[in-house]
Tab-separated table of N, CA and C in Angstrom:
chain	number	residue	atom	x	y	z
S	23	GLN	N	0.825	-1.196	0.000
S	23	GLN	CA	0.000	0.000	0.000
S	23	GLN	C	0.859	1.245	0.000
S	24	MET	N	0.341	2.268	-0.633
S	24	MET	CA	1.015	3.559	-0.645
S	24	MET	C	0.186	4.531	0.184
S	25	GLN	N	0.860	5.309	1.007
S	25	GLN	CA	0.196	6.387	1.731
S	25	GLN	C	0.691	7.719	1.171
S	26	LEU	N	-0.254	8.626	0.979
S	26	LEU	CA	0.062	9.959	0.469
S	26	LEU	C	-0.392	10.996	1.488
S	27	VAL	N	0.463	11.956	1.763
S	27	VAL	CA	0.128	13.015	2.712
S	27	VAL	C	0.426	14.355	2.070
S	28	GLU	N	-0.617	15.178	1.927
S	28	GLU	CA	-0.453	16.515	1.385
S	28	GLU	C	-0.162	17.504	2.508
S	29	SER	N	0.564	18.527	2.173
S	29	SER	CA	0.823	19.612	3.112
S	29	SER	C	1.100	20.877	2.313
S	30	GLY	N	1.118	22.000	3.014
S	30	GLY	CA	1.468	23.261	2.380
S	30	GLY	C	0.302	24.179	2.087
S	31	GLY	N	-0.903	23.716	2.346
S	31	GLY	CA	-2.061	24.575	2.120
S	31	GLY	C	-2.116	25.710	3.128
S	32	GLY	N	-3.024	26.634	2.870
S	32	GLY	CA	-3.178	27.754	3.785
S	32	GLY	C	-3.989	28.866	3.171
S	33	LEU	N	-3.929	30.012	3.817
S	33	LEU	CA	-4.642	31.204	3.361
S	33	LEU	C	-3.643	32.154	2.711
S	34	VAL	N	-3.973	32.619	1.520
S	34	VAL	CA	-3.077	33.525	0.797
S	34	VAL	C	-3.922	34.551	0.053
S	35	GLN	N	-3.363	35.720	-0.157
S	35	GLN	CA	-4.071	36.747	-0.919
S	35	GLN	C	-3.960	36.472	-2.411
S	36	ALA	N	-4.913	36.966	-3.141
S	36	ALA	CA	-4.872	36.845	-4.591
S	36	ALA	C	-3.556	37.403	-5.124
S	37	GLY	N	-2.987	36.681	-6.073
S	37	GLY	CA	-1.687	37.041	-6.615
S	37	GLY	C	-0.517	36.391	-5.902
S	38	GLY	N	-0.792	35.772	-4.781
S	38	GLY	CA	0.262	35.126	-4.007
S	38	GLY	C	0.582	33.730	-4.501
S	39	SER	N	1.455	33.058	-3.764
S	39	SER	CA	1.933	31.731	-4.147
S	39	SER	C	1.883	30.778	-2.969
S	40	LEU	N	1.730	29.519	-3.281
S	40	LEU	CA	1.847	28.432	-2.310
S	40	LEU	C	2.503	27.255	-3.004
S	41	ARG	N	3.189	26.435	-2.227
S	41	ARG	CA	3.711	25.184	-2.755
S	41	ARG	C	3.158	24.042	-1.921
S	42	LEU	N	2.412	23.180	-2.582
S	42	LEU	CA	1.878	21.997	-1.929
S	42	LEU	C	2.833	20.833	-2.117
S	43	SER	N	2.900	19.989	-1.108
S	43	SER	CA	3.728	18.782	-1.164
S	43	SER	C	2.841	17.553	-1.035
S	44	CYS	N	3.240	16.527	-1.724
S	44	CYS	CA	2.576	15.223	-1.632
S	44	CYS	C	3.673	14.216	-1.311
S	45	ALA	N	3.763	13.849	-0.045
S	45	ALA	CA	4.808	12.938	0.405
S	45	ALA	C	4.273	11.515	0.425
S	46	ALA	N	5.018	10.617	-0.177
S	46	ALA	CA	4.597	9.224	-0.261
S	46	ALA	C	5.386	8.360	0.699
S	47	SER	N	4.727	7.313	1.177
S	47	SER	CA	5.398	6.290	1.973
S	47	SER	C	4.821	4.946	1.578
S	48	GLY	N	5.620	3.920	1.796
S	48	GLY	CA	5.178	2.583	1.470
S	48	GLY	C	5.549	2.127	0.076
S	49	ARG	N	5.697	3.057	-0.832
S	49	ARG	CA	6.092	2.748	-2.205
S	49	ARG	C	6.984	3.876	-2.722
S	50	THR	N	7.656	3.598	-3.820
S	50	THR	CA	8.537	4.592	-4.427
S	50	THR	C	7.717	5.405	-5.424
S	51	ILE	N	7.574	6.671	-5.154
S	51	ILE	CA	6.660	7.491	-5.942
S	51	ILE	C	7.137	7.682	-7.375
S	52	SER	N	8.425	7.478	-7.614
S	52	SER	CA	8.944	7.661	-8.974
S	52	SER	C	8.347	6.651	-9.946
S	53	SER	N	7.792	5.570	-9.434
S	53	SER	CA	7.194	4.535	-10.285
S	53	SER	C	5.722	4.780	-10.577
S	54	TYR	N	5.209	5.915	-10.115
S	54	TYR	CA	3.786	6.195	-10.216
S	54	TYR	C	3.528	7.486	-10.987
S	55	THR	N	2.415	7.487	-11.696
S	55	THR	CA	1.863	8.753	-12.179
S	55	THR	C	1.180	9.430	-10.982
S	56	VAL	N	1.483	10.691	-10.782
S	56	VAL	CA	0.906	11.432	-9.657
S	56	VAL	C	0.137	12.632	-10.191
S	57	ALA	N	-1.043	12.801	-9.687
S	57	ALA	CA	-1.907	13.896	-10.130
S	57	ALA	C	-2.356	14.727	-8.941
S	58	TRP	N	-2.731	15.936	-9.247
S	58	TRP	CA	-3.385	16.818	-8.282
S	58	TRP	C	-4.810	17.079	-8.761
S	59	PHE	N	-5.723	16.987	-7.810
S	59	PHE	CA	-7.115	17.321	-8.049
S	59	PHE	C	-7.537	18.340	-6.999
S	60	ARG	N	-8.636	19.001	-7.244
S	60	ARG	CA	-9.155	19.930	-6.243
S	60	ARG	C	-10.666	19.868	-6.229
S	61	GLN	N	-11.215	20.203	-5.091
S	61	GLN	CA	-12.666	20.222	-4.954
S	61	GLN	C	-13.070	21.444	-4.149
S	62	ALA	N	-13.814	22.308	-4.800
S	62	ALA	CA	-14.347	23.496	-4.146
S	62	ALA	C	-15.711	23.169	-3.556
S	63	PRO	N	-16.136	23.928	-2.556
S	63	PRO	CA	-17.444	23.666	-1.941
S	63	PRO	C	-18.564	23.686	-2.967
S	64	GLY	N	-19.374	22.649	-2.951
S	64	GLY	CA	-20.510	22.580	-3.854
S	64	GLY	C	-20.173	22.221	-5.281
S	65	LYS	N	-18.906	21.907	-5.536
S	65	LYS	CA	-18.496	21.567	-6.899
S	65	LYS	C	-17.909	20.168	-6.945
S	66	GLU	N	-17.857	19.634	-8.136
S	66	GLU	CA	-17.261	18.320	-8.321
S	66	GLU	C	-15.738	18.428	-8.274
S	67	ARG	N	-15.125	17.316	-7.959
S	67	ARG	CA	-13.661	17.240	-7.986
S	67	ARG	C	-13.167	17.505	-9.405
S	68	ALA	N	-12.101	18.273	-9.497
S	68	ALA	CA	-11.583	18.674	-10.805
S	68	ALA	C	-10.095	18.372	-10.918
S	69	PHE	N	-9.711	17.959	-12.086
S	69	PHE	CA	-8.292	17.701	-12.390
S	69	PHE	C	-7.530	19.018	-12.425
S	70	VAL	N	-6.367	19.012	-11.798
S	70	VAL	CA	-5.487	20.187	-11.818
S	70	VAL	C	-4.282	19.937	-12.717
S	71	GLY	N	-3.609	18.818	-12.512
S	71	GLY	CA	-2.445	18.490	-13.306
S	71	GLY	C	-1.883	17.156	-12.884
S	72	ALA	N	-0.955	16.637	-13.689
S	72	ALA	CA	-0.378	15.333	-13.396
S	72	ALA	C	0.996	15.231	-14.014
S	73	ILE	N	1.818	14.398	-13.398
S	73	ILE	CA	3.140	14.097	-13.931
S	73	ILE	C	3.266	12.589	-14.009
S	74	ARG	N	3.667	12.121	-15.179
S	74	ARG	CA	3.747	10.679	-15.381
S	74	ARG	C	5.033	10.132	-14.785
S	75	ARG	N	5.068	8.815	-14.617
S	75	ARG	CA	6.209	8.193	-13.952
S	75	ARG	C	7.474	8.285	-14.781
S	76	ASN	N	7.347	8.514	-16.092
S	76	ASN	CA	8.533	8.676	-16.922
S	76	ASN	C	9.014	10.124	-16.959
S	77	ASN	N	8.390	10.969	-16.135
S	77	ASN	CA	8.778	12.380	-16.028
S	77	ASN	C	8.665	13.141	-17.338
S	78	ALA	N	7.772	12.696	-18.180
S	78	ALA	CA	7.467	13.470	-19.379
S	78	ALA	C	6.842	14.797	-18.948
S	79	ASN	N	6.705	15.712	-19.870
S	79	ASN	CA	6.129	17.009	-19.538
S	79	ASN	C	4.784	16.831	-18.831
S	80	PRO	N	4.586	17.520	-17.723
S	80	PRO	CA	3.320	17.394	-16.998
S	80	PRO	C	2.130	17.884	-17.823
S	81	TYR	N	0.967	17.437	-17.420
S	81	TYR	CA	-0.288	17.859	-18.028
S	81	TYR	C	-1.003	18.781	-17.040
S	82	TYR	N	-1.689	19.793	-17.566
S	82	TYR	CA	-2.374	20.750	-16.708
S	82	TYR	C	-3.769	21.038	-17.236
S	83	ALA	N	-4.654	21.343	-16.307
S	83	ALA	CA	-5.956	21.879	-16.704
S	83	ALA	C	-5.753	23.274	-17.287
S	84	ASP	N	-6.591	23.630	-18.226
S	84	ASP	CA	-6.459	24.944	-18.862
S	84	ASP	C	-6.533	26.076	-17.840
S	85	SER	N	-7.310	25.865	-16.783
S	85	SER	CA	-7.524	26.926	-15.796
S	85	SER	C	-6.271	27.253	-14.986
S	86	VAL	N	-5.286	26.358	-14.984
S	86	VAL	CA	-4.083	26.592	-14.175
S	86	VAL	C	-2.824	26.657	-15.028
S	87	LYS	N	-2.950	26.390	-16.302
S	87	LYS	CA	-1.782	26.371	-17.182
S	87	LYS	C	-1.080	27.721	-17.165
S	88	GLY	N	0.235	27.688	-16.994
S	88	GLY	CA	1.016	28.916	-16.933
S	88	GLY	C	1.148	29.488	-15.539
S	89	ARG	N	0.345	28.973	-14.590
S	89	ARG	CA	0.418	29.462	-13.203
S	89	ARG	C	0.897	28.374	-12.244
S	90	PHE	N	0.546	27.128	-12.514
S	90	PHE	CA	0.877	26.003	-11.641
S	90	PHE	C	1.947	25.140	-12.306
S	91	THR	N	2.814	24.566	-11.477
S	91	THR	CA	3.867	23.685	-11.973
S	91	THR	C	3.984	22.474	-11.067
S	92	ILE	N	4.017	21.296	-11.685
S	92	ILE	CA	4.199	20.043	-10.940
S	92	ILE	C	5.631	19.572	-11.139
S	93	SER	N	6.224	19.124	-10.047
S	93	SER	CA	7.592	18.592	-10.123
S	93	SER	C	7.746	17.456	-9.126
S	94	ARG	N	8.821	16.691	-9.321
S	94	ARG	CA	9.135	15.575	-8.420
S	94	ARG	C	10.486	15.789	-7.746
S	95	ASP	N	10.600	15.259	-6.531
S	95	ASP	CA	11.908	15.080	-5.896
S	95	ASP	C	11.944	13.625	-5.469
S	96	ASN	N	12.520	12.793	-6.319
S	96	ASN	CA	12.502	11.357	-6.037
S	96	ASN	C	13.289	11.015	-4.788
S	97	ALA	N	14.316	11.764	-4.501
S	97	ALA	CA	15.112	11.501	-3.293
S	97	ALA	C	14.265	11.684	-2.026
S	98	LYS	N	13.287	12.577	-2.105
S	98	LYS	CA	12.409	12.825	-0.967
S	98	LYS	C	11.080	12.080	-1.096
S	99	ASN	N	10.938	11.332	-2.210
S	99	ASN	CA	9.703	10.582	-2.451
S	99	ASN	C	8.483	11.506	-2.390
S	100	THR	N	8.626	12.651	-3.017
S	100	THR	CA	7.628	13.719	-2.907
S	100	THR	C	7.366	14.349	-4.273
S	101	VAL	N	6.118	14.722	-4.479
S	101	VAL	CA	5.720	15.498	-5.656
S	101	VAL	C	5.179	16.838	-5.162
S	102	TYR	N	5.487	17.883	-5.919
S	102	TYR	CA	5.111	19.230	-5.515
S	102	TYR	C	4.129	19.850	-6.517
S	103	LEU	N	3.339	20.768	-6.011
S	103	LEU	CA	2.501	21.602	-6.861
S	103	LEU	C	2.794	23.049	-6.489
S	104	GLN	N	3.552	23.719	-7.333
S	104	GLN	CA	3.845	25.131	-7.134
S	104	GLN	C	2.727	25.943	-7.757
S	105	MET	N	2.104	26.772	-6.955
S	105	MET	CA	0.958	27.558	-7.421
S	105	MET	C	1.297	29.035	-7.314
S	106	ASN	N	1.339	29.694	-8.445
S	106	ASN	CA	1.652	31.121	-8.501
S	106	ASN	C	0.447	31.902	-9.012
S	107	ASN	N	0.470	33.200	-8.758
S	107	ASN	CA	-0.610	34.076	-9.217
S	107	ASN	C	-1.974	33.487	-8.866
S	108	LEU	N	-2.131	33.122	-7.619
S	108	LEU	CA	-3.368	32.476	-7.186
S	108	LEU	C	-4.552	33.419	-7.282
S	109	LYS	N	-5.692	32.825	-7.592
S	109	LYS	CA	-6.945	33.562	-7.753
S	109	LYS	C	-7.978	33.025	-6.763
S	110	PRO	N	-8.960	33.829	-6.410
S	110	PRO	CA	-9.994	33.329	-5.482
S	110	PRO	C	-10.657	32.047	-5.974
S	111	GLU	N	-10.779	31.891	-7.277
S	111	GLU	CA	-11.395	30.673	-7.805
S	111	GLU	C	-10.519	29.437	-7.666
S	112	ASP	N	-9.291	29.606	-7.196
S	112	ASP	CA	-8.430	28.460	-6.900
S	112	ASP	C	-8.716	27.895	-5.501
S	113	THR	N	-9.572	28.550	-4.740
S	113	THR	CA	-9.905	28.077	-3.401
S	113	THR	C	-10.574	26.710	-3.476
S	114	ALA	N	-10.001	25.753	-2.750
S	114	ALA	CA	-10.492	24.379	-2.794
S	114	ALA	C	-9.665	23.538	-1.832
S	115	VAL	N	-10.125	22.308	-1.625
S	115	VAL	CA	-9.285	21.294	-1.000
S	115	VAL	C	-8.516	20.608	-2.128
S	116	TYR	N	-7.226	20.540	-1.966
S	116	TYR	CA	-6.360	19.953	-2.983
S	116	TYR	C	-5.917	18.562	-2.539
S	117	TYR	N	-6.047	17.625	-3.460
S	117	TYR	CA	-5.695	16.236	-3.196
S	117	TYR	C	-4.625	15.774	-4.185
S	118	CYS	N	-3.705	14.954	-3.707
S	118	CYS	CA	-2.837	14.259	-4.651
S	118	CYS	C	-3.295	12.808	-4.742
S	119	ALA	N	-3.032	12.233	-5.892
S	119	ALA	CA	-3.436	10.868	-6.167
S	119	ALA	C	-2.340	10.200	-6.986
S	120	ALA	N	-2.236	8.886	-6.860
S	120	ALA	CA	-1.168	8.173	-7.556
S	120	ALA	C	-1.685	6.862	-8.111
S	121	ASP	N	-1.099	6.483	-9.215
S	121	ASP	CA	-1.414	5.189	-9.807
S	121	ASP	C	-0.213	4.692	-10.568
S	122	ARG	N	0.043	3.405	-10.475
S	122	ARG	CA	1.226	2.843	-11.109
S	122	ARG	C	1.008	2.520	-12.579
S	123	ASP	N	-0.195	2.107	-12.923
S	123	ASP	CA	-0.433	1.571	-14.268
S	123	ASP	C	-1.387	2.436	-15.086
S	124	LEU	N	-1.436	3.722	-14.774
S	124	LEU	CA	-2.372	4.614	-15.442
S	124	LEU	C	-2.040	4.756	-16.916
S	125	ILE	N	-3.065	4.692	-17.739
S	125	ILE	CA	-2.861	4.946	-19.165
S	125	ILE	C	-3.123	6.424	-19.433
S	126	LEU	N	-2.500	6.937	-20.472
S	126	LEU	CA	-2.522	8.363	-20.741
S	126	LEU	C	-3.945	8.905	-20.886
S	127	SER	N	-4.808	8.135	-21.514
S	127	SER	CA	-6.174	8.612	-21.758
S	127	SER	C	-6.967	8.793	-20.468
S	128	SER	N	-6.491	8.227	-19.371
S	128	SER	CA	-7.206	8.316	-18.087
S	128	SER	C	-6.579	9.305	-17.124
S	129	ILE	N	-5.600	10.043	-17.597
S	129	ILE	CA	-4.812	10.862	-16.677
S	129	ILE	C	-5.658	11.919	-15.975
S	130	ARG	N	-6.738	12.368	-16.579
S	130	ARG	CA	-7.593	13.385	-15.964
S	130	ARG	C	-8.773	12.775	-15.195
S	131	ASP	N	-8.837	11.466	-15.134
S	131	ASP	CA	-9.960	10.751	-14.526
S	131	ASP	C	-9.607	10.338	-13.099
S	132	GLY	N	-10.194	10.996	-12.141
S	132	GLY	CA	-9.897	10.678	-10.744
S	132	GLY	C	-10.212	9.244	-10.379
S	133	GLY	N	-11.200	8.673	-11.024
S	133	GLY	CA	-11.566	7.289	-10.746
S	133	GLY	C	-10.513	6.280	-11.147
S	134	ALA	N	-9.536	6.723	-11.922
S	134	ALA	CA	-8.498	5.802	-12.385
S	134	ALA	C	-7.337	5.677	-11.411
S	135	TYR	N	-7.308	6.506	-10.369
S	135	TYR	CA	-6.182	6.510	-9.434
S	135	TYR	C	-6.480	5.632	-8.224
S	136	ASP	N	-5.489	4.857	-7.840
S	136	ASP	CA	-5.677	3.906	-6.740
S	136	ASP	C	-5.440	4.524	-5.365
S	137	PHE	N	-4.562	5.465	-5.264
S	137	PHE	CA	-4.153	5.985	-3.954
S	137	PHE	C	-4.407	7.487	-3.883
S	138	TRP	N	-4.921	7.897	-2.724
S	138	TRP	CA	-5.283	9.294	-2.512
S	138	TRP	C	-4.783	9.777	-1.167
S	139	GLY	N	-4.442	11.054	-1.108
S	139	GLY	CA	-4.156	11.678	0.168
S	139	GLY	C	-5.427	12.209	0.797
S	140	GLN	N	-5.268	12.825	1.965
S	140	GLN	CA	-6.430	13.292	2.733
S	140	GLN	C	-6.842	14.704	2.341
S	141	GLY	N	-5.996	15.397	1.607
S	141	GLY	CA	-6.323	16.738	1.142
S	141	GLY	C	-5.750	17.830	2.017
S	142	THR	N	-5.542	18.982	1.407
S	142	THR	CA	-5.087	20.165	2.130
S	142	THR	C	-5.861	21.370	1.607
S	143	GLN	N	-6.296	22.227	2.515
S	143	GLN	CA	-7.147	23.361	2.156
S	143	GLN	C	-6.305	24.520	1.646
S	144	VAL	N	-6.720	25.059	0.520
S	144	VAL	CA	-6.126	26.281	-0.021
S	144	VAL	C	-7.238	27.320	-0.122
S	145	THR	N	-7.016	28.462	0.501
S	145	THR	CA	-7.998	29.541	0.473
S	145	THR	C	-7.318	30.793	-0.052
S	146	VAL	N	-7.880	31.366	-1.103
S	146	VAL	CA	-7.320	32.567	-1.714
S	146	VAL	C	-8.311	33.703	-1.512
S	147	SER	N	-7.865	34.715	-0.817
S	147	SER	CA	-8.735	35.858	-0.540
S	147	SER	C	-8.547	36.936	-1.606
S	148	SER	N	-9.625	37.652	-1.865
S	148	SER	CA	-9.571	38.697	-2.905
S	148	SER	C	-9.140	40.041	-2.321
């Protein structure tokens, strides 16, 4: 089993930055595709971005492209989500998810991921 723990959330003003971490234990995260999803109150969970296990260029939702960056630190068994120029509409609980055998066509599908963290709250004030 893999355990994922997110951290780094908090309250920030619009235009600010946060870096979320997704720390893995139990398995080597470099062997997994890791994605970030978010869920705002009253809304469905939404794909934010993902990085495949081969470290190919990450994929991003259009709403965050150019502002958010996903990266890995395999030595720390951690994946990061750097969020810049945050907007109030980025307010949500952010989750990381991982899957070892994910196919590319499912990368935006939360149902395709086997392992999930507990989430971290990000609140952006206007």
